[in-house]
PDB file of N, CA and C in Angstrom:
ATOM      1  N   UNK A 406       0.879 -16.823 -35.108  1.00  0.00           N
ATOM      2  CA  UNK A 406       0.126 -16.234 -33.826  1.00  0.00           C
ATOM      3  C   UNK A 406      -1.330 -16.716 -33.944  1.00  0.00           C
ATOM      4  N   UNK A 407      -1.409 -17.321 -32.918  1.00  0.00           N
ATOM      5  CA  UNK A 407      -3.442 -17.985 -32.915  1.00  0.00           C
ATOM      6  C   UNK A 407      -4.411 -16.619 -33.524  1.00  0.00           C
ATOM      7  N   UNK A 408      -3.909 -16.026 -33.453  1.00  0.00           N
ATOM      8  CA  UNK A 408      -5.118 -14.918 -33.201  1.00  0.00           C
ATOM      9  C   UNK A 408      -4.988 -13.823 -34.347  1.00  0.00           C
ATOM     10  N   UNK A 409      -5.458 -13.272 -35.964  1.00  0.00           N
ATOM     11  CA  UNK A 409      -5.590 -11.732 -36.305  1.00  0.00           C
ATOM     12  C   UNK A 409      -5.278 -10.708 -35.614  1.00  0.00           C
ATOM     13  N   UNK A 410      -5.194  -9.191 -36.017  1.00  0.00           N
ATOM     14  CA  UNK A 410      -5.543  -7.758 -35.165  1.00  0.00           C
ATOM     15  C   UNK A 410      -5.811  -7.891 -34.972  1.00  0.00           C
ATOM     16  N   UNK A 411      -7.368  -8.686 -35.936  1.00  0.00           N
ATOM     17  CA  UNK A 411      -8.405  -7.398 -35.716  1.00  0.00           C
ATOM     18  C   UNK A 411      -9.117  -8.439 -34.376  1.00  0.00           C
ATOM     19  N   UNK A 412      -9.671  -9.581 -34.107  1.00  0.00           N
ATOM     20  CA  UNK A 412      -9.494 -10.520 -33.603  1.00  0.00           C
ATOM     21  C   UNK A 412      -8.958  -9.935 -32.303  1.00  0.00           C
ATOM     22  N   UNK A 413      -7.757 -10.107 -32.368  1.00  0.00           N
ATOM     23  CA  UNK A 413      -7.239  -9.215 -30.787  1.00  0.00           C
ATOM     24  C   UNK A 413      -7.963  -8.378 -30.784  1.00  0.00           C
ATOM     25  N   UNK A 414      -8.341  -7.574 -31.373  1.00  0.00           N
ATOM     26  CA  UNK A 414      -8.761  -6.099 -31.041  1.00  0.00           C
ATOM     27  C   UNK A 414      -9.628  -6.784 -30.150  1.00  0.00           C
ATOM     28  N   UNK A 415     -11.173  -6.806 -30.586  1.00  0.00           N
ATOM     29  CA  UNK A 415     -12.199  -7.591 -30.613  1.00  0.00           C
ATOM     30  C   UNK A 415     -12.481  -8.292 -29.412  1.00  0.00           C
ATOM     31  N   UNK A 416     -11.136  -9.286 -29.399  1.00  0.00           N
ATOM     32  CA  UNK A 416     -11.451  -9.766 -27.247  1.00  0.00           C
ATOM     33  C   UNK A 416     -11.230  -8.487 -26.727  1.00  0.00           C
ATOM     34  N   UNK A 417     -10.372  -7.603 -26.721  1.00  0.00           N
ATOM     35  CA  UNK A 417      -9.810  -7.070 -25.644  1.00  0.00           C
ATOM     36  C   UNK A 417     -10.367  -5.483 -25.484  1.00  0.00           C
ATOM     37  N   UNK A 418     -11.628  -5.503 -26.492  1.00  0.00           N
ATOM     38  CA  UNK A 418     -12.604  -4.692 -26.541  1.00  0.00           C
ATOM     39  C   UNK A 418     -13.494  -4.601 -25.667  1.00  0.00           C
ATOM     40  N   UNK A 419     -14.291  -5.083 -24.692  1.00  0.00           N
ATOM     41  CA  UNK A 419     -14.306  -5.627 -22.629  1.00  0.00           C
ATOM     42  C   UNK A 419     -13.374  -4.437 -22.564  1.00  0.00           C
ATOM     43  N   UNK A 420     -12.549  -4.530 -23.048  1.00  0.00           N
ATOM     44  CA  UNK A 420     -11.284  -4.275 -21.515  1.00  0.00           C
ATOM     45  C   UNK A 420     -10.834  -2.442 -21.539  1.00  0.00           C
ATOM     46  N   UNK A 421     -11.276  -2.402 -22.855  1.00  0.00           N
ATOM     47  CA  UNK A 421     -10.938  -0.812 -23.202  1.00  0.00           C
ATOM     48  C   UNK A 421     -12.199  -0.273 -22.615  1.00  0.00           C
ATOM     49  N   UNK A 422     -12.280   0.924 -22.399  1.00  0.00           N
ATOM     50  CA  UNK A 422     -14.180   1.949 -21.884  1.00  0.00           C
ATOM     51  C   UNK A 422     -13.762   2.847 -22.919  1.00  0.00           C
ATOM     52  N   UNK A 423     -14.637   3.168 -23.140  1.00  0.00           N
ATOM     53  CA  UNK A 423     -14.441   4.367 -23.784  1.00  0.00           C
ATOM     54  C   UNK A 423     -15.462   5.113 -23.223  1.00  0.00           C
ATOM     55  N   UNK A 424     -15.003   6.693 -22.123  1.00  0.00           N
ATOM     56  CA  UNK A 424     -16.015   7.397 -21.354  1.00  0.00           C
ATOM     57  C   UNK A 424     -16.893   7.598 -22.391  1.00  0.00           C
ATOM     58  N   UNK A 425     -16.913   8.422 -23.246  1.00  0.00           N
ATOM     59  CA  UNK A 425     -17.734   9.374 -24.347  1.00  0.00           C
ATOM     60  C   UNK A 425     -19.870   8.230 -24.206  1.00  0.00           C
ATOM     61  N   UNK A 426     -19.434   7.289 -24.273  1.00  0.00           N
ATOM     62  CA  UNK A 426     -19.928   5.959 -24.131  1.00  0.00           C
ATOM     63  C   UNK A 426     -20.822   5.367 -22.184  1.00  0.00           C
ATOM     64  N   UNK A 427     -19.798   5.867 -21.782  1.00  0.00           N
ATOM     65  CA  UNK A 427     -20.944   6.044 -20.055  1.00  0.00           C
ATOM     66  C   UNK A 427     -21.705   6.874 -19.476  1.00  0.00           C
ATOM     67  N   UNK A 428     -22.400   7.815 -18.981  1.00  0.00           N
ATOM     68  CA  UNK A 428     -23.349   7.744 -17.392  1.00  0.00           C
ATOM     69  C   UNK A 428     -22.767   8.901 -17.108  1.00  0.00           C
ATOM     70  N   UNK A 429     -23.081   9.538 -16.768  1.00  0.00           N
ATOM     71  CA  UNK A 429     -22.109  10.727 -16.023  1.00  0.00           C
ATOM     72  C   UNK A 429     -22.601   9.860 -14.179  1.00  0.00           C
ATOM     73  N   UNK A 430     -23.305   8.649 -13.556  1.00  0.00           N
ATOM     74  CA  UNK A 430     -23.606   7.824 -12.763  1.00  0.00           C
ATOM     75  C   UNK A 430     -21.884   7.119 -13.314  1.00  0.00           C
ATOM     76  N   UNK A 431     -21.967   5.493 -13.730  1.00  0.00           N
ATOM     77  CA  UNK A 431     -21.104   5.185 -13.743  1.00  0.00           C
ATOM     78  C   UNK A 431     -19.326   5.845 -14.097  1.00  0.00           C
ATOM     79  N   UNK A 432     -19.435   7.392 -14.813  1.00  0.00           N
ATOM     80  CA  UNK A 432     -18.489   7.483 -14.164  1.00  0.00           C
ATOM     81  C   UNK A 432     -17.609   8.161 -13.218  1.00  0.00           C
ATOM     82  N   UNK A 433     -19.537   8.316 -12.647  1.00  0.00           N
ATOM     83  CA  UNK A 433     -18.584   9.089 -11.485  1.00  0.00           C
ATOM     84  C   UNK A 433     -18.119   7.638 -10.258  1.00  0.00           C
ATOM     85  N   UNK A 434     -18.802   7.243 -11.146  1.00  0.00           N
ATOM     86  CA  UNK A 434     -18.389   5.997  -9.643  1.00  0.00           C
ATOM     87  C   UNK A 434     -17.298   4.423  -9.612  1.00  0.00           C
ATOM     88  N   UNK A 435     -17.166   5.110 -11.809  1.00  0.00           N
ATOM     89  CA  UNK A 435     -16.167   4.389 -11.434  1.00  0.00           C
ATOM     90  C   UNK A 435     -14.382   5.472 -11.728  1.00  0.00           C
ATOM     91  N   UNK A 436     -14.869   7.366 -11.235  1.00  0.00           N
ATOM     92  CA  UNK A 436     -13.428   7.467 -10.735  1.00  0.00           C
ATOM     93  C   UNK A 436     -13.453   7.720  -8.353  1.00  0.00           C
ATOM     94  N   UNK A 437     -14.593   6.739  -7.923  1.00  0.00           N
ATOM     95  CA  UNK A 437     -14.914   6.704  -6.408  1.00  0.00           C
ATOM     96  C   UNK A 437     -14.157   6.089  -6.544  1.00  0.00           C
ATOM     97  N   UNK A 438     -14.638   4.979  -6.839  1.00  0.00           N
ATOM     98  CA  UNK A 438     -13.617   3.239  -7.509  1.00  0.00           C
ATOM     99  C   UNK A 438     -11.881   3.167  -6.992  1.00  0.00           C
ATOM    100  N   UNK A 439     -12.056   4.269  -8.433  1.00  0.00           N
ATOM    101  CA  UNK A 439     -10.140   4.088  -8.417  1.00  0.00           C
ATOM    102  C   UNK A 439      -9.285   5.117  -7.263  1.00  0.00           C
ATOM    103  N   UNK A 440     -10.569   6.127  -7.245  1.00  0.00           N
ATOM    104  CA  UNK A 440      -9.779   7.186  -5.573  1.00  0.00           C
ATOM    105  C   UNK A 440      -9.677   6.204  -4.602  1.00  0.00           C
ATOM    106  N   UNK A 441     -11.058   5.614  -4.101  1.00  0.00           N
ATOM    107  CA  UNK A 441     -10.705   4.608  -2.506  1.00  0.00           C
ATOM    108  C   UNK A 441     -10.131   3.761  -2.413  1.00  0.00           C
ATOM    109  N   UNK A 442      -9.817   3.359  -3.758  1.00  0.00           N
ATOM    110  CA  UNK A 442      -8.417   2.005  -4.434  1.00  0.00           C
ATOM    111  C   UNK A 442      -6.557   2.329  -3.722  1.00  0.00           C
ATOM    112  N   UNK A 443      -6.887   3.643  -4.570  1.00  0.00           N
ATOM    113  CA  UNK A 443      -5.450   4.440  -4.280  1.00  0.00           C
ATOM    114  C   UNK A 443      -5.609   3.995  -2.799  1.00  0.00           C
ATOM    115  N   UNK A 444      -5.615   4.349  -1.563  1.00  0.00           N
ATOM    116  CA  UNK A 444      -5.151   4.037   0.182  1.00  0.00           C
ATOM    117  C   UNK A 444      -4.604   2.842  -0.021  1.00  0.00           C
ATOM    118  N   UNK A 445      -5.206   2.092  -0.773  1.00  0.00           N
ATOM    119  CA  UNK A 445      -4.594   0.734  -0.097  1.00  0.00           C
ATOM    120  C   UNK A 445      -3.173   0.826  -1.093  1.00  0.00           C
ATOM    121  N   UNK A 446      -2.665   1.217  -0.677  1.00  0.00           N
ATOM    122  CA  UNK A 446      -1.470   1.820  -1.705  1.00  0.00           C
ATOM    123  C   UNK A 446      -1.137   1.060  -3.237  1.00  0.00           C
ATOM    124  N   UNK A 447      -2.006   1.559  -3.351  1.00  0.00           N
ATOM    125  CA  UNK A 447      -1.657   1.565  -5.126  1.00  0.00           C
ATOM    126  C   UNK A 447      -2.178   3.154  -6.072  1.00  0.00           C
ATOM    127  N   UNK A 448      -1.127   4.369  -5.036  1.00  0.00           N
ATOM    128  CA  UNK A 448      -1.074   5.739  -5.762  1.00  0.00           C
ATOM    129  C   UNK A 448      -1.092   5.926  -7.158  1.00  0.00           C
ATOM    130  N   UNK A 449      -0.638   4.779  -7.793  1.00  0.00           N
ATOM    131  CA  UNK A 449      -0.981   5.207  -9.142  1.00  0.00           C
ATOM    132  C   UNK A 449      -2.484   5.161  -9.630  1.00  0.00           C
ATOM    133  N   UNK A 450      -3.074   4.390  -9.223  1.00  0.00           N
ATOM    134  CA  UNK A 450      -4.903   4.390  -9.691  1.00  0.00           C
ATOM    135  C   UNK A 450      -5.144   6.267  -9.497  1.00  0.00           C
ATOM    136  N   UNK A 451      -4.375   6.931  -8.695  1.00  0.00           N
ATOM    137  CA  UNK A 451      -5.061   8.215  -8.201  1.00  0.00           C
ATOM    138  C   UNK A 451      -4.223   9.055 -10.012  1.00  0.00           C
ATOM    139  N   UNK A 452      -3.437   8.590  -9.460  1.00  0.00           N
ATOM    140  CA  UNK A 452      -2.341   8.975 -11.389  1.00  0.00           C
ATOM    141  C   UNK A 452      -3.393   8.289 -13.116  1.00  0.00           C
ATOM    142  N   UNK A 453      -3.533   6.823 -12.480  1.00  0.00           N
ATOM    143  CA  UNK A 453      -4.656   6.811 -13.916  1.00  0.00           C
ATOM    144  C   UNK A 453      -6.233   7.759 -13.957  1.00  0.00           C
ATOM    145  N   UNK A 454      -6.407   7.843 -12.470  1.00  0.00           N
ATOM    146  CA  UNK A 454      -7.700   8.385 -12.451  1.00  0.00           C
ATOM    147  C   UNK A 454      -6.801   9.894 -12.410  1.00  0.00           C
ATOM    148  N   UNK A 455      -6.544  10.339 -12.250  1.00  0.00           N
ATOM    149  CA  UNK A 455      -6.631  12.227 -12.407  1.00  0.00           C
ATOM    150  C   UNK A 455      -6.451  12.394 -14.243  1.00  0.00           C
ATOM    151  N   UNK A 456      -5.316  11.055 -14.618  1.00  0.00           N
ATOM    152  CA  UNK A 456      -5.273  11.784 -16.598  1.00  0.00           C
ATOM    153  C   UNK A 456      -6.709  10.900 -16.208  1.00  0.00           C
ATOM    154  N   UNK A 457      -7.284   9.936 -16.685  1.00  0.00           N
ATOM    155  CA  UNK A 457      -7.946   9.600 -17.531  1.00  0.00           C
ATOM    156  C   UNK A 457     -10.405  10.704 -17.641  1.00  0.00           C
ATOM    157  N   UNK A 458     -10.027  11.194 -16.537  1.00  0.00           N
ATOM    158  CA  UNK A 458     -10.927  11.604 -15.853  1.00  0.00           C
ATOM    159  C   UNK A 458     -10.642  13.827 -16.204  1.00  0.00           C
ATOM    160  N   UNK A 459      -9.646  14.014 -16.585  1.00  0.00           N
ATOM    161  CA  UNK A 459      -9.886  14.679 -16.078  1.00  0.00           C
ATOM    162  C   UNK A 459      -9.986  16.279 -17.410  1.00  0.00           C
ATOM    163  N   UNK A 460      -9.876  15.408 -18.490  1.00  0.00           N
ATOM    164  CA  UNK A 460     -11.429  16.362 -19.902  1.00  0.00           C
ATOM    165  C   UNK A 460     -12.576  15.847 -19.348  1.00  0.00           C
ATOM    166  N   UNK A 461     -12.830  15.477 -18.151  1.00  0.00           N
ATOM    167  CA  UNK A 461     -14.450  14.679 -17.465  1.00  0.00           C
ATOM    168  C   UNK A 461     -14.806  16.414 -16.941  1.00  0.00           C
ATOM    169  N   UNK A 462     -13.386  15.938 -15.951  1.00  0.00           N
ATOM    170  CA  UNK A 462     -13.807  17.162 -14.168  1.00  0.00           C
ATOM    171  C   UNK A 462     -13.753  19.505 -15.184  1.00  0.00           C
ATOM    172  N   UNK A 463     -13.267  19.239 -16.883  1.00  0.00           N
ATOM    173  CA  UNK A 463     -12.780  20.380 -16.739  1.00  0.00           C
ATOM    174  C   UNK A 463     -14.539  20.470 -17.002  1.00  0.00           C
ATOM    175  N   UNK A 464     -15.041  20.188 -17.543  1.00  0.00           N
ATOM    176  CA  UNK A 464     -15.946  20.722 -18.357  1.00  0.00           C
ATOM    177  C   UNK A 464     -17.282  20.952 -17.495  1.00  0.00           C
ATOM    178  N   UNK A 465     -17.508  23.136 -18.369  1.00  0.00           N
ATOM    179  CA  UNK A 465     -18.280  23.755 -16.948  1.00  0.00           C
ATOM    180  C   UNK A 465     -19.668  23.010 -15.715  1.00  0.00           C
ATOM    181  N   UNK A 466     -20.756  22.018 -16.842  1.00  0.00           N
ATOM    182  CA  UNK A 466     -21.039  21.363 -16.614  1.00  0.00           C
ATOM    183  C   UNK A 466     -20.708  19.209 -15.460  1.00  0.00           C
ATOM    184  N   UNK A 467     -19.625  19.776 -14.999  1.00  0.00           N
ATOM    185  CA  UNK A 467     -18.871  17.960 -14.155  1.00  0.00           C
ATOM    186  C   UNK A 467     -19.480  17.819 -13.378  1.00  0.00           C
ATOM    187  N   UNK A 468     -20.194  16.699 -12.353  1.00  0.00           N
ATOM    188  CA  UNK A 468     -20.319  16.101 -11.026  1.00  0.00           C
ATOM    189  C   UNK A 468     -18.840  17.424 -10.785  1.00  0.00           C
ATOM    190  N   UNK A 469     -20.048  18.166  -9.456  1.00  0.00           N
ATOM    191  CA  UNK A 469     -18.352  18.595  -8.636  1.00  0.00           C
ATOM    192  C   UNK A 469     -18.765  17.689  -7.315  1.00  0.00           C
ATOM    193  N   UNK A 470     -18.831  16.409  -7.098  1.00  0.00           N
ATOM    194  CA  UNK A 470     -17.992  15.016  -6.783  1.00  0.00           C
ATOM    195  C   UNK A 470     -16.647  14.349  -7.515  1.00  0.00           C
ATOM    196  N   UNK A 471     -17.424  14.510  -9.086  1.00  0.00           N
ATOM    197  CA  UNK A 471     -17.159  13.443  -9.917  1.00  0.00           C
ATOM    198  C   UNK A 471     -15.127  14.674  -9.615  1.00  0.00           C
ATOM    199  N   UNK A 472     -15.190  16.152 -10.332  1.00  0.00           N
ATOM    200  CA  UNK A 472     -14.021  17.303  -9.718  1.00  0.00           C
ATOM    201  C   UNK A 472     -13.209  17.138  -8.662  1.00  0.00           C
ATOM    202  N   UNK A 473     -14.077  16.656  -7.821  1.00  0.00           N
ATOM    203  CA  UNK A 473     -12.633  16.827  -6.821  1.00  0.00           C
ATOM    204  C   UNK A 473     -12.160  15.227  -6.182  1.00  0.00           C
ATOM    205  N   UNK A 474     -13.103  14.161  -6.624  1.00  0.00           N
ATOM    206  CA  UNK A 474     -12.249  12.551  -6.302  1.00  0.00           C
ATOM    207  C   UNK A 474     -11.439  13.421  -7.567  1.00  0.00           C
ATOM    208  N   UNK A 475     -11.548  13.335  -9.170  1.00  0.00           N
ATOM    209  CA  UNK A 475     -10.282  13.969  -9.547  1.00  0.00           C
ATOM    210  C   UNK A 475      -9.593  14.768  -9.202  1.00  0.00           C
ATOM    211  N   UNK A 476      -9.822  15.640  -8.962  1.00  0.00           N
ATOM    212  CA  UNK A 476      -8.786  16.860  -8.330  1.00  0.00           C
ATOM    213  C   UNK A 476      -7.770  16.151  -6.591  1.00  0.00           C
ATOM    214  N   UNK A 477      -8.076  15.882  -5.138  1.00  0.00           N
ATOM    215  CA  UNK A 477      -7.950  15.103  -4.780  1.00  0.00           C
ATOM    216  C   UNK A 477      -7.372  12.970  -5.443  1.00  0.00           C
ATOM    217  N   UNK A 478      -7.254  13.098  -6.314  1.00  0.00           N
ATOM    218  CA  UNK A 478      -6.119  11.433  -6.369  1.00  0.00           C
ATOM    219  C   UNK A 478      -4.811  12.489  -7.070  1.00  0.00           C
ATOM    220  N   UNK A 479      -4.987  13.427  -7.950  1.00  0.00           N
ATOM    221  CA  UNK A 479      -3.709  14.638  -8.536  1.00  0.00           C
ATOM    222  C   UNK A 479      -2.902  14.489  -7.909  1.00  0.00           C
ATOM    223  N   UNK A 480      -3.453  15.283  -6.680  1.00  0.00           N
ATOM    224  CA  UNK A 480      -3.022  15.807  -4.904  1.00  0.00           C
ATOM    225  C   UNK A 480      -2.117  14.508  -3.738  1.00  0.00           C
ATOM    226  N   UNK A 481      -2.942  13.591  -4.137  1.00  0.00           N
ATOM    227  CA  UNK A 481      -2.171  11.977  -3.645  1.00  0.00           C
ATOM    228  C   UNK A 481      -1.104  11.849  -4.921  1.00  0.00           C
ATOM    229  N   UNK A 482      -0.952  11.886  -6.181  1.00  0.00           N
ATOM    230  CA  UNK A 482      -1.014  11.094  -6.996  1.00  0.00           C
ATOM    231  C   UNK A 482       0.900  11.979  -6.884  1.00  0.00           C
ATOM    232  N   UNK A 483       0.548  13.438  -6.720  1.00  0.00           N
ATOM    233  CA  UNK A 483       1.647  13.886  -6.583  1.00  0.00           C
ATOM    234  C   UNK A 483       2.592  14.088  -5.032  1.00  0.00           C
ATOM    235  N   UNK A 484       1.358  13.684  -4.465  1.00  0.00           N
ATOM    236  CA  UNK A 484       2.413  14.025  -3.084  1.00  0.00           C
ATOM    237  C   UNK A 484       3.129  12.150  -3.045  1.00  0.00           C
ATOM    238  N   UNK A 485       2.495  11.827  -3.242  1.00  0.00           N
ATOM    239  CA  UNK A 485       3.541  10.274  -2.826  1.00  0.00           C
ATOM    240  C   UNK A 485       4.541  10.035  -4.195  1.00  0.00           C
ATOM    241  N   UNK A 486       4.574  10.553  -5.514  1.00  0.00           N
ATOM    242  CA  UNK A 486       5.247  10.689  -6.206  1.00  0.00           C
ATOM    243  C   UNK A 486       6.727  11.924  -5.344  1.00  0.00           C
ATOM    244  N   UNK A 487       6.247  12.217  -4.874  1.00  0.00           N
ATOM    245  CA  UNK A 487       8.011  13.379  -3.698  1.00  0.00           C
ATOM    246  C   UNK A 487       7.827  12.508  -3.093  1.00  0.00           C
ATOM    247  N   UNK A 488       7.535  11.634  -3.114  1.00  0.00           N
ATOM    248  CA  UNK A 488       7.513  10.494  -1.042  1.00  0.00           C
ATOM    249  C   UNK A 488       8.319   9.944  -1.984  1.00  0.00           C
ATOM    250  N   UNK A 489       8.125   9.785  -3.237  1.00  0.00           N
ATOM    251  CA  UNK A 489       8.782   8.479  -3.460  1.00  0.00           C
ATOM    252  C   UNK A 489      10.813   8.772  -3.743  1.00  0.00           C
ATOM    253  N   UNK A 490      10.109   9.456  -4.736  1.00  0.00           N
ATOM    254  CA  UNK A 490      11.761   9.521  -4.442  1.00  0.00           C
ATOM    255  C   UNK A 490      12.348  11.225  -4.099  1.00  0.00           C
ATOM    256  N   UNK A 491      12.402  11.561  -2.605  1.00  0.00           N
ATOM    257  CA  UNK A 491      12.243  11.237  -1.037  1.00  0.00           C
ATOM    258  C   UNK A 491      13.443  10.419  -1.040  1.00  0.00           C
ATOM    259  N   UNK A 492      12.423   9.886  -0.562  1.00  0.00           N
ATOM    260  CA  UNK A 492      12.725   8.374   0.074  1.00  0.00           C
ATOM    261  C   UNK A 492      14.003   7.640  -0.971  1.00  0.00           C
ATOM    262  N   UNK A 493      13.529   7.688  -2.791  1.00  0.00           N
ATOM    263  CA  UNK A 493      14.723   7.338  -3.126  1.00  0.00           C
ATOM    264  C   UNK A 493      16.612   7.776  -3.941  1.00  0.00           C
ATOM    265  N   UNK A 494      16.137   9.528  -2.381  1.00  0.00           N
ATOM    266  CA  UNK A 494      17.223  10.154  -2.990  1.00  0.00           C
ATOM    267  C   UNK A 494      18.378   9.913  -1.991  1.00  0.00           C
ATOM    268  N   UNK A 495      18.030   9.922  -1.022  1.00  0.00           N
ATOM    269  CA  UNK A 495      17.585   9.573   0.729  1.00  0.00           C
ATOM    270  C   UNK A 495      18.506   7.988   0.870  1.00  0.00           C
ATOM    271  N   UNK A 496      18.065   7.301   0.366  1.00  0.00           N
ATOM    272  CA  UNK A 496      18.637   6.328   0.490  1.00  0.00           C
ATOM    273  C   UNK A 496      19.907   5.825  -0.580  1.00  0.00           C
ATOM    274  N   UNK A 497      19.937   6.158  -2.023  1.00  0.00           N
ATOM    275  CA  UNK A 497      20.256   6.028  -1.792  1.00  0.00           C
ATOM    276  C   UNK A 497      22.077   7.347  -1.660  1.00  0.00           C
ATOM    277  N   UNK A 498      21.799   7.957  -1.493  1.00  0.00           N
ATOM    278  CA  UNK A 498      22.728   9.370  -0.241  1.00  0.00           C
ATOM    279  C   UNK A 498      23.559   8.332   0.331  1.00  0.00           C
ATOM    280  N   UNK A 499      22.020   7.941   1.711  1.00  0.00           N
ATOM    281  CA  UNK A 499      22.429   7.682   2.604  1.00  0.00           C
ATOM    282  C   UNK A 499      22.693   6.137   2.875  1.00  0.00           C
ATOM    283  N   UNK A 500      23.110   5.228   2.481  1.00  0.00           N
ATOM    284  CA  UNK A 500      22.967   4.039   2.856  1.00  0.00           C
ATOM    285  C   UNK A 500      24.195   3.127   3.274  1.00  0.00           C
ATOM    286  N   UNK A 501      24.730   3.734   2.601  1.00  0.00           N
ATOM    287  CA  UNK A 501      26.102   3.078   3.554  1.00  0.00           C
ATOM    288  C   UNK A 501      26.712   4.307   5.143  1.00  0.00           C
ATOM    289  N   UNK A 502      26.404   5.000   5.150  1.00  0.00           N
ATOM    290  CA  UNK A 502      26.592   4.971   6.327  1.00  0.00           C
ATOM    291  C   UNK A 502      25.668   4.796   7.828  1.00  0.00           C
ATOM    292  N   UNK A 503      23.988   4.382   7.266  1.00  0.00           N
ATOM    293  CA  UNK A 503      23.055   2.617   8.101  1.00  0.00           C
ATOM    294  C   UNK A 503      23.288   2.166   8.106  1.00  0.00           C
ATOM    295  N   UNK A 504      24.598   1.119   8.147  1.00  0.00           N
ATOM    296  CA  UNK A 504      25.301   0.094   8.202  1.00  0.00           C
ATOM    297  C   UNK A 504      24.539  -1.243   7.712  1.00  0.00           C
ATOM    298  N   UNK A 505      23.979  -1.903   9.310  1.00  0.00           N
ATOM    299  CA  UNK A 505      23.614  -3.270   8.780  1.00  0.00           C
ATOM    300  C   UNK A 505      22.437  -2.656   8.409  1.00  0.00           C
ATOM    301  N   UNK A 506      21.014  -1.571   8.572  1.00  0.00           N
ATOM    302  CA  UNK A 506      19.975  -1.687   8.619  1.00  0.00           C
ATOM    303  C   UNK A 506      19.575  -1.225   7.358  1.00  0.00           C
ATOM    304  N   UNK A 507      21.337  -0.407   6.235  1.00  0.00           N
ATOM    305  CA  UNK A 507      21.485   0.118   4.682  1.00  0.00           C
ATOM    306  C   UNK A 507      21.156  -1.450   4.874  1.00  0.00           C
ATOM    307  N   UNK A 508      21.324  -1.910   4.345  1.00  0.00           N
ATOM    308  CA  UNK A 508      22.263  -3.777   3.815  1.00  0.00           C
ATOM    309  C   UNK A 508      20.661  -4.763   3.903  1.00  0.00           C
ATOM    310  N   UNK A 509      19.864  -4.276   5.094  1.00  0.00           N
ATOM    311  CA  UNK A 509      19.453  -5.207   4.724  1.00  0.00           C
ATOM    312  C   UNK A 509      17.359  -4.255   4.298  1.00  0.00           C
ATOM    313  N   UNK A 510      17.721  -2.720   4.544  1.00  0.00           N
ATOM    314  CA  UNK A 510      16.449  -2.503   3.313  1.00  0.00           C
ATOM    315  C   UNK A 510      16.910  -2.791   1.842  1.00  0.00           C
ATOM    316  N   UNK A 511      18.445  -3.053   1.179  1.00  0.00           N
ATOM    317  CA  UNK A 511      18.772  -2.752   0.582  1.00  0.00           C
ATOM    318  C   UNK A 511      18.356  -4.530  -0.516  1.00  0.00           C
ATOM    319  N   UNK A 512      17.963  -4.478  -2.114  1.00  0.00           N
ATOM    320  CA  UNK A 512      17.428  -5.895  -2.699  1.00  0.00           C
ATOM    321  C   UNK A 512      18.915  -6.389  -2.108  1.00  0.00           C
ATOM    322  N   UNK A 513      19.845  -5.708  -2.898  1.00  0.00           N
ATOM    323  CA  UNK A 513      20.760  -6.332  -3.469  1.00  0.00           C
ATOM    324  C   UNK A 513      22.138  -5.881  -2.416  1.00  0.00           C
ATOM    325  N   UNK A 514      23.020  -6.742  -1.994  1.00  0.00           N
ATOM    326  CA  UNK A 514      23.718  -5.590  -0.625  1.00  0.00           C
ATOM    327  C   UNK A 514      25.539  -5.148  -1.616  1.00  0.00           C
ATOM    328  N   UNK A 515      25.273  -4.178  -1.620  1.00  0.00           N
ATOM    329  CA  UNK A 515      26.735  -4.028  -2.235  1.00  0.00           C
ATOM    330  C   UNK A 515      27.421  -3.903  -0.969  1.00  0.00           C
ATOM    331  N   UNK A 516      28.845  -4.614  -2.471  1.00  0.00           N
ATOM    332  CA  UNK A 516      29.466  -4.306  -0.861  1.00  0.00           C
ATOM    333  C   UNK A 516      30.679  -3.583  -1.015  1.00  0.00           C
ATOM    334  N   UNK A 517      31.263  -3.339  -0.140  1.00  0.00           N
ATOM    335  CA  UNK A 517      32.624  -1.976   0.479  1.00  0.00           C
ATOM    336  C   UNK A 517      32.093  -0.285   0.011  1.00  0.00           C
ATOM    337  N   UNK A 518      32.764   0.264  -0.185  1.00  0.00           N
ATOM    338  CA  UNK A 518      32.403   1.414  -0.815  1.00  0.00           C
ATOM    339  C   UNK A 518      32.810   2.623  -2.008  1.00  0.00           C
ATOM    340  N   UNK A 519      31.890   3.161  -2.478  1.00  0.00           N
ATOM    341  CA  UNK A 519      31.787   3.974  -4.047  1.00  0.00           C
ATOM    342  C   UNK A 519      33.554   4.657  -3.409  1.00  0.00           C
TER     343      UNK A 519
END
């Protein structure tokens, strides 16, 4: 490899954010950006937001706006996860009965019936 492990860790350190070093305004700004980005069909950002800022939101002196973003991020991620699970189960169960439309929705077309 071109880099040693310590050099690689140092080069990636700007990508790893330590929330303890951030101000409350920076935390709120980042939390808000992740929450808004989740509406662009990126619900995994809501999950990341909820997990990343969970401890910050639980503090007694936490910013109420940050707490609200964390709670709504968790709710949004949960709703999306349930929706995807329901869609996947229904699609697997009923794809054959949907005929050509079910085949069009498939990434790979399965021939025949099981």
